[in-house]
Amino acid sequence: MILADSSTRVLVQGITGRQGRFHARLMQEYGTAVVAGVTPGKGGESVHGIPVYDTVREAVREHDATASVVFVPAPLAMDACLEALAHLELVVVITEGIPVKDTMLLRARAKRLGSRLIGPNTPGIISPGESKLGIMPASVFRRGSAGVVSRSGTLAYEIAAAMSSSGIGQSTLVGVGGDAVVGTSMAEVLQMFESDPETEAVVLVGEIGGEAEERAAEFVKEMSKPVVAYIAGITAPPEKRMGHAGAIISRGRGTAESKIRALERAGARVAEFPQQIPEILREVA
Amino acid sequence: MELCEYRGKGILREHGIPVPEGRVVESPEGAKIAAAELGGEVVVKALVPAGGRGKAGGVRFAASPEEAAEAAEALLGMHIKGYRVRRLLVERRLEILRELYACVAVDREAGMPLVMLSREGGVEVEEVPEHLIARAHVEPLTGFHPYMARELCAEAGLRGGELRQVAEVLHRMYGVFQSRDALLVEVNPLAITPGGVVAADAKLSIDDDAWFRQGMEQREEQRYVELEGSIGCIVNGAGLAMATMDTLKRLGGEPANFLDIGGGAGAEAMKRAVARVTSNPSVRVLLVNILGGITRCDEIAEGIVEAVQEVRVPVVVRLMGTNEEEGRQILRAAGIEVERDMLAAARLAVELSKSI
């Protein structure tokens, strides 16, 4: 597994908000070590028995947290993420709707500090049976040896559910986020899976827009592990934003065809529909 | 949000970038008055948020106020790239010696702003050979400094006063990009005239997610895409929505539209979504595909139960994920069948769309 395991000590930023509170409990129920929460001005309170602090620095000092999951609303998210990056090696940003300018700054800051930024607009990370840093429904995952990397949240759950129900478990699932600019690319996650001893095959879930899949395909060429991919939006009309800020075919770039071609040339097998992935994984494993 | 040329130029002017003097008009009479005020030759441009306007016949020159009125007469009501021309921009005609291309854009994969400059302006940038475009990524923690703009100008082959003036414009364009939360600031052509450098056109795209600091309305949570078939789709999450659309087509169905209710939508949002999707008269069956993570199936189910009473078409519901069991019970109690498998739900929706 990569990025998160049972030793990951998690801090939840925005833990007193509606989503933070709800998902802190679900993460805890899953077995994640949720050691503290942060909401400025609410230090001293507690949520589901989790102590709340005013600052990340205090929470880290008291509980040796190693990662943060951020639920802070978009207008305040950049500041919260900068605070997290200053003290933690892994920052997972669930928040949707963060301006691109803010994400570019966060990404640069993370690289400068050597911290890992996942997202924004991500479902998070789950290493089934070990740890969940995010909002995914735990029931669709089971432990196994296939790594999954995805731009989309719910589509990744769909594919994980199809895998699990046909007996193929996951080592780790990483949502890189649906925005045009994200902290960690699919190519970087592929590299982590390639060097992870527990991962035997990788599923890449892409979608139209941008060139992240084409870049990932460059690394697929170098990989020893089999890669199975699915690209959403093959029937999407051009110049229409398909929900995700990043999902738009613009000026002929970012088409599903271009991504599928690049991945197939690099040696990946590309599924025609999500539920076909388990079958192809069986063939290549 | 794409800004029209006039608003874009207004912003450039506020940031000290020279733009031609101009007026927005909505009638031939208005064009005539504007041309008389501006004096001399003018250019009359269709105000539509689309590129390639010149090629589509949306730009005309006029030597007199009467000719400007004629040009306006011809342009108003035209359709350019799907947009009906309702407003025109009348500008003093520039004496253009040469045309450059300049832009600041987001390089998604590099995660950084990208500044580009070319001596080959006036045409679509895709048509300019790669080696004639000078590029520089901007490290967000450092910013774009005047020397970087000068380096770009030198790389593009500019010298002397031209280098200094264009560098100044580039630096100011980056200022616009930063302060306005732009995703694109494009000036094409950036005109070299006897009087100096002028932004002859302007294309600005503003990041909708920056609404909270740019004085914009917050973008709607629900994202709706209109298509041409008969199956209305409500899905949570863009990737799953696209996969649903692809799957329906693969099974021989045609989606009429899809609405991504986004993450964490509740019962009220679901009700609104049903109303919006089924208001399209070509919808013959409604498919709701929810895989709950941050979205809770019980809240979605409550919304469906309330909304479905008003709906005139059959409804196929697929629920899985967070609070799934609770959601299933709510729907069952209301006599609504629930699928668990996405493919099965899609098949049923396609069948129904054909049998009704």
Tab-separated table of N, CA, C and O in Angstrom, chain B residues 29-87:
chain	number	residue	atom	x	y	z
B	29	GLU	N	-27.880	53.191	-35.980
B	29	GLU	CA	-27.853	54.604	-35.611
B	29	GLU	C	-26.764	54.845	-34.558
B	29	GLU	O	-25.990	55.808	-34.648
B	30	GLY	N	-26.710	53.953	-33.579
B	30	GLY	CA	-25.688	54.056	-32.537
B	30	GLY	C	-24.291	53.954	-33.126
B	30	GLY	O	-23.367	54.676	-32.708
B	31	ALA	N	-24.120	53.072	-34.097
B	31	ALA	CA	-22.796	52.905	-34.723
B	31	ALA	C	-22.386	54.180	-35.446
B	31	ALA	O	-21.222	54.580	-35.414
B	32	LYS	N	-23.374	54.830	-36.078
B	32	LYS	CA	-23.107	56.057	-36.810
B	32	LYS	C	-22.630	57.164	-35.859
B	32	LYS	O	-21.628	57.841	-36.109
B	33	ILE	N	-23.350	57.310	-34.758
B	33	ILE	CA	-22.981	58.332	-33.767
B	33	ILE	C	-21.597	58.054	-33.199
B	33	ILE	O	-20.748	58.945	-33.101
B	34	ALA	N	-21.354	56.747	-32.850
B	34	ALA	CA	-20.060	56.378	-32.272
B	34	ALA	C	-18.932	56.682	-33.247
B	34	ALA	O	-17.889	57.236	-32.869
B	35	ALA	N	-19.140	56.351	-34.532
B	35	ALA	CA	-18.098	56.584	-35.540
B	35	ALA	C	-17.824	58.074	-35.686
B	35	ALA	O	-16.669	58.494	-35.838
B	36	ALA	N	-18.883	58.882	-35.630
B	36	ALA	CA	-18.703	60.335	-35.751
B	36	ALA	C	-17.910	60.883	-34.565
B	36	ALA	O	-17.027	61.724	-34.720
B	37	GLU	N	-18.223	60.382	-33.375
B	37	GLU	CA	-17.500	60.834	-32.175
B	37	GLU	C	-16.024	60.447	-32.221
B	37	GLU	O	-15.153	61.222	-31.847
B	38	LEU	N	-15.784	59.201	-32.672
B	38	LEU	CA	-14.397	58.713	-32.698
B	38	LEU	C	-13.606	59.432	-33.803
B	38	LEU	O	-12.420	59.686	-33.647
B	39	GLY	N	-14.276	59.723	-34.926
B	39	GLY	CA	-13.636	60.425	-36.039
B	39	GLY	C	-12.756	59.492	-36.856
B	39	GLY	O	-12.194	58.529	-36.351
B	40	GLY	N	-12.662	59.771	-38.142
B	40	GLY	CA	-11.796	58.991	-39.021
B	40	GLY	C	-12.320	57.591	-39.271
B	40	GLY	O	-13.503	57.321	-39.101
B	41	GLU	N	-11.404	56.718	-39.694
B	41	GLU	CA	-11.813	55.341	-39.985
B	41	GLU	C	-12.057	54.573	-38.696
B	41	GLU	O	-11.370	54.769	-37.697
B	42	VAL	N	-13.055	53.678	-38.750
B	42	VAL	CA	-13.351	52.847	-37.565
B	42	VAL	C	-13.428	51.378	-37.969
B	42	VAL	O	-13.500	51.043	-39.158
B	43	VAL	N	-13.410	50.538	-36.942
B	43	VAL	CA	-13.658	49.117	-37.154
B	43	VAL	C	-14.904	48.764	-36.344
B	43	VAL	O	-15.085	49.250	-35.229
B	44	VAL	N	-15.800	47.969	-36.940
B	44	VAL	CA	-17.038	47.558	-36.274
B	44	VAL	C	-16.948	46.054	-36.042
B	44	VAL	O	-16.798	45.272	-36.995
B	45	LYS	N	-17.024	45.651	-34.761
B	45	LYS	CA	-16.821	44.232	-34.428
B	45	LYS	C	-18.048	43.656	-33.734
B	45	LYS	O	-18.627	44.298	-32.851
B	46	ALA	N	-18.426	42.445	-34.107
B	46	ALA	CA	-19.499	41.727	-33.420
B	46	ALA	C	-19.007	41.331	-32.036
B	46	ALA	O	-17.911	40.780	-31.907
B	47	LEU	N	-19.798	41.617	-30.991
B	47	LEU	CA	-19.390	41.225	-29.634
B	47	LEU	C	-19.966	39.839	-29.323
B	47	LEU	O	-21.115	39.714	-28.910
B	48	VAL	N	-19.165	38.824	-29.570
B	48	VAL	CA	-19.551	37.453	-29.215
B	48	VAL	C	-18.372	36.797	-28.499
B	48	VAL	O	-17.219	37.071	-28.824
B	49	PRO	N	-18.663	35.943	-27.502
B	49	PRO	CA	-17.558	35.312	-26.762
B	49	PRO	C	-17.000	34.101	-27.503
B	49	PRO	O	-16.991	33.003	-26.981
B	50	ALA	N	-16.543	34.296	-28.733
B	50	ALA	CA	-16.015	33.171	-29.506
B	50	ALA	C	-14.818	33.616	-30.320
B	50	ALA	O	-14.756	34.755	-30.781
B	51	GLY	N	-13.866	32.710	-30.491
B	51	GLY	CA	-12.690	33.016	-31.307
B	51	GLY	C	-13.019	32.850	-32.786
B	51	GLY	O	-14.103	32.395	-33.147
B	52	GLY	N	-12.099	33.246	-33.637
B	52	GLY	CA	-12.286	33.065	-35.071
B	52	GLY	C	-13.378	33.953	-35.638
B	52	GLY	O	-13.961	33.668	-36.682
B	53	ARG	N	-13.635	35.067	-34.956
B	53	ARG	CA	-14.714	35.968	-35.348
B	53	ARG	C	-14.422	36.653	-36.680
B	53	ARG	O	-15.314	36.836	-37.504
B	54	GLY	N	-13.151	37.030	-36.879
B	54	GLY	CA	-12.764	37.717	-38.106
B	54	GLY	C	-13.052	36.846	-39.326
B	54	GLY	O	-13.665	37.292	-40.297
B	55	LYS	N	-12.637	35.589	-39.241
B	55	LYS	CA	-12.836	34.654	-40.345
B	55	LYS	C	-14.317	34.444	-40.629
B	55	LYS	O	-14.717	34.216	-41.764
B	56	ALA	N	-15.129	34.514	-39.568
B	56	ALA	CA	-16.565	34.276	-39.725
B	56	ALA	C	-17.286	35.519	-40.260
B	56	ALA	O	-18.506	35.527	-40.357
B	57	GLY	N	-16.540	36.561	-40.570
B	57	GLY	CA	-17.147	37.770	-41.143
B	57	GLY	C	-17.686	38.736	-40.099
B	57	GLY	O	-18.507	39.592	-40.419
B	58	GLY	N	-17.214	38.609	-38.855
B	58	GLY	CA	-17.752	39.424	-37.772
B	58	GLY	C	-17.018	40.734	-37.539
B	58	GLY	O	-17.269	41.418	-36.551
B	59	VAL	N	-16.072	41.078	-38.420
B	59	VAL	CA	-15.316	42.326	-38.261
B	59	VAL	C	-15.360	43.095	-39.586
B	59	VAL	O	-15.073	42.530	-40.637
B	60	ARG	N	-15.780	44.381	-39.535
B	60	ARG	CA	-15.834	45.183	-40.767
B	60	ARG	C	-15.196	46.553	-40.541
B	60	ARG	O	-15.237	47.084	-39.444
B	61	PHE	N	-14.644	47.103	-41.604
B	61	PHE	CA	-14.047	48.437	-41.523
B	61	PHE	C	-14.979	49.452	-42.166
B	61	PHE	O	-15.741	49.123	-43.078
B	62	ALA	N	-14.904	50.692	-41.673
B	62	ALA	CA	-15.772	51.738	-42.223
B	62	ALA	C	-15.006	53.050	-42.250
B	62	ALA	O	-14.343	53.411	-41.278
B	63	ALA	N	-15.108	53.762	-43.384
B	63	ALA	CA	-14.359	55.008	-43.547
B	63	ALA	C	-15.158	56.227	-43.109
B	63	ALA	O	-14.615	57.310	-42.941
B	64	SER	N	-16.477	56.051	-42.912
B	64	SER	CA	-17.324	57.191	-42.538
B	64	SER	C	-18.418	56.710	-41.593
B	64	SER	O	-18.689	55.508	-41.509
B	65	PRO	N	-19.093	57.644	-40.899
B	65	PRO	CA	-20.210	57.254	-40.022
B	65	PRO	C	-21.291	56.502	-40.796
B	65	PRO	O	-21.868	55.551	-40.280
B	66	GLU	N	-21.536	56.870	-42.042
B	66	GLU	CA	-22.564	56.198	-42.848
B	66	GLU	C	-22.165	54.748	-43.102
B	66	GLU	O	-22.983	53.835	-42.984
B	67	GLU	N	-20.884	54.560	-43.448
B	67	GLU	CA	-20.403	53.195	-43.681
B	67	GLU	C	-20.476	52.365	-42.394
B	67	GLU	O	-20.765	51.162	-42.432
B	68	ALA	N	-20.215	53.016	-41.261
B	68	ALA	CA	-20.290	52.304	-39.979
B	68	ALA	C	-21.714	51.821	-39.742
B	68	ALA	O	-21.930	50.688	-39.264
B	69	ALA	N	-22.692	52.666	-40.079
B	69	ALA	CA	-24.095	52.278	-39.915
B	69	ALA	C	-24.423	51.082	-40.804
B	69	ALA	O	-25.104	50.143	-40.395
B	70	GLU	N	-23.884	51.103	-42.043
B	70	GLU	CA	-24.115	49.993	-42.973
B	70	GLU	C	-23.501	48.692	-42.416
B	70	GLU	O	-24.116	47.625	-42.474
B	71	ALA	N	-22.274	48.828	-41.913
B	71	ALA	CA	-21.596	47.653	-41.357
B	71	ALA	C	-22.414	47.080	-40.196
B	71	ALA	O	-22.603	45.868	-40.081
B	72	ALA	N	-22.928	47.973	-39.350
B	72	ALA	CA	-23.717	47.544	-38.200
B	72	ALA	C	-24.981	46.832	-38.649
B	72	ALA	O	-25.357	45.789	-38.109
B	73	GLU	N	-25.613	47.399	-39.664
B	73	GLU	CA	-26.822	46.804	-40.240
B	73	GLU	C	-26.559	45.351	-40.653
B	73	GLU	O	-27.359	44.447	-40.378
B	74	ALA	N	-25.404	45.152	-41.296
B	74	ALA	CA	-25.057	43.812	-41.789
B	74	ALA	C	-24.725	42.854	-40.646
B	74	ALA	O	-25.033	41.661	-40.709
B	75	LEU	N	-24.076	43.376	-39.597
B	75	LEU	CA	-23.581	42.496	-38.529
B	75	LEU	C	-24.663	42.116	-37.516
B	75	LEU	O	-24.693	40.984	-37.043
B	76	LEU	N	-25.538	43.062	-37.184
B	76	LEU	CA	-26.541	42.791	-36.133
B	76	LEU	C	-27.478	41.683	-36.606
B	76	LEU	O	-27.978	41.717	-37.735
B	77	GLY	N	-27.684	40.707	-35.746
B	77	GLY	CA	-28.568	39.603	-36.114
B	77	GLY	C	-27.852	38.429	-36.758
B	77	GLY	O	-28.415	37.359	-36.902
B	78	MET	N	-26.589	38.648	-37.151
B	78	MET	CA	-25.790	37.530	-37.682
B	78	MET	C	-25.595	36.460	-36.618
B	78	MET	O	-25.655	36.759	-35.435
B	79	HIS	N	-25.349	35.226	-37.045
B	79	HIS	CA	-24.993	34.175	-36.095
B	79	HIS	C	-23.533	33.810	-36.288
B	79	HIS	O	-23.112	33.494	-37.379
B	80	ILE	N	-22.756	33.924	-35.195
B	80	ILE	CA	-21.346	33.563	-35.269
B	80	ILE	C	-21.077	32.488	-34.233
B	80	ILE	O	-21.248	32.703	-33.034
B	81	LYS	N	-20.681	31.324	-34.709
B	81	LYS	CA	-20.385	30.180	-33.836
B	81	LYS	C	-21.507	29.944	-32.826
B	81	LYS	O	-21.268	29.746	-31.635
B	82	GLY	N	-22.733	30.032	-33.304
B	82	GLY	CA	-23.877	29.732	-32.438
B	82	GLY	C	-24.360	30.918	-31.608
B	82	GLY	O	-25.359	30.818	-30.919
B	83	TYR	N	-23.641	32.040	-31.662
B	83	TYR	CA	-24.082	33.218	-30.903
B	83	TYR	C	-24.735	34.223	-31.851
B	83	TYR	O	-24.180	34.542	-32.907
B	84	ARG	N	-25.907	34.735	-31.478
B	84	ARG	CA	-26.553	35.768	-32.252
B	84	ARG	C	-25.921	37.117	-31.881
B	84	ARG	O	-25.719	37.413	-30.698
B	85	VAL	N	-25.594	37.908	-32.860
B	85	VAL	CA	-24.929	39.197	-32.600
B	85	VAL	C	-25.979	40.232	-32.200
B	85	VAL	O	-26.877	40.562	-32.980
B	86	ARG	N	-25.876	40.731	-30.977
B	86	ARG	CA	-26.813	41.731	-30.466
B	86	ARG	C	-26.122	43.070	-30.182
B	86	ARG	O	-26.749	44.108	-30.130
B	87	ARG	N	-24.822	42.986	-29.948
B	87	ARG	CA	-24.090	44.213	-29.618
B	87	ARG	C	-22.824	44.287	-30.457
B	87	ARG	O	-22.246	43.271	-30.840
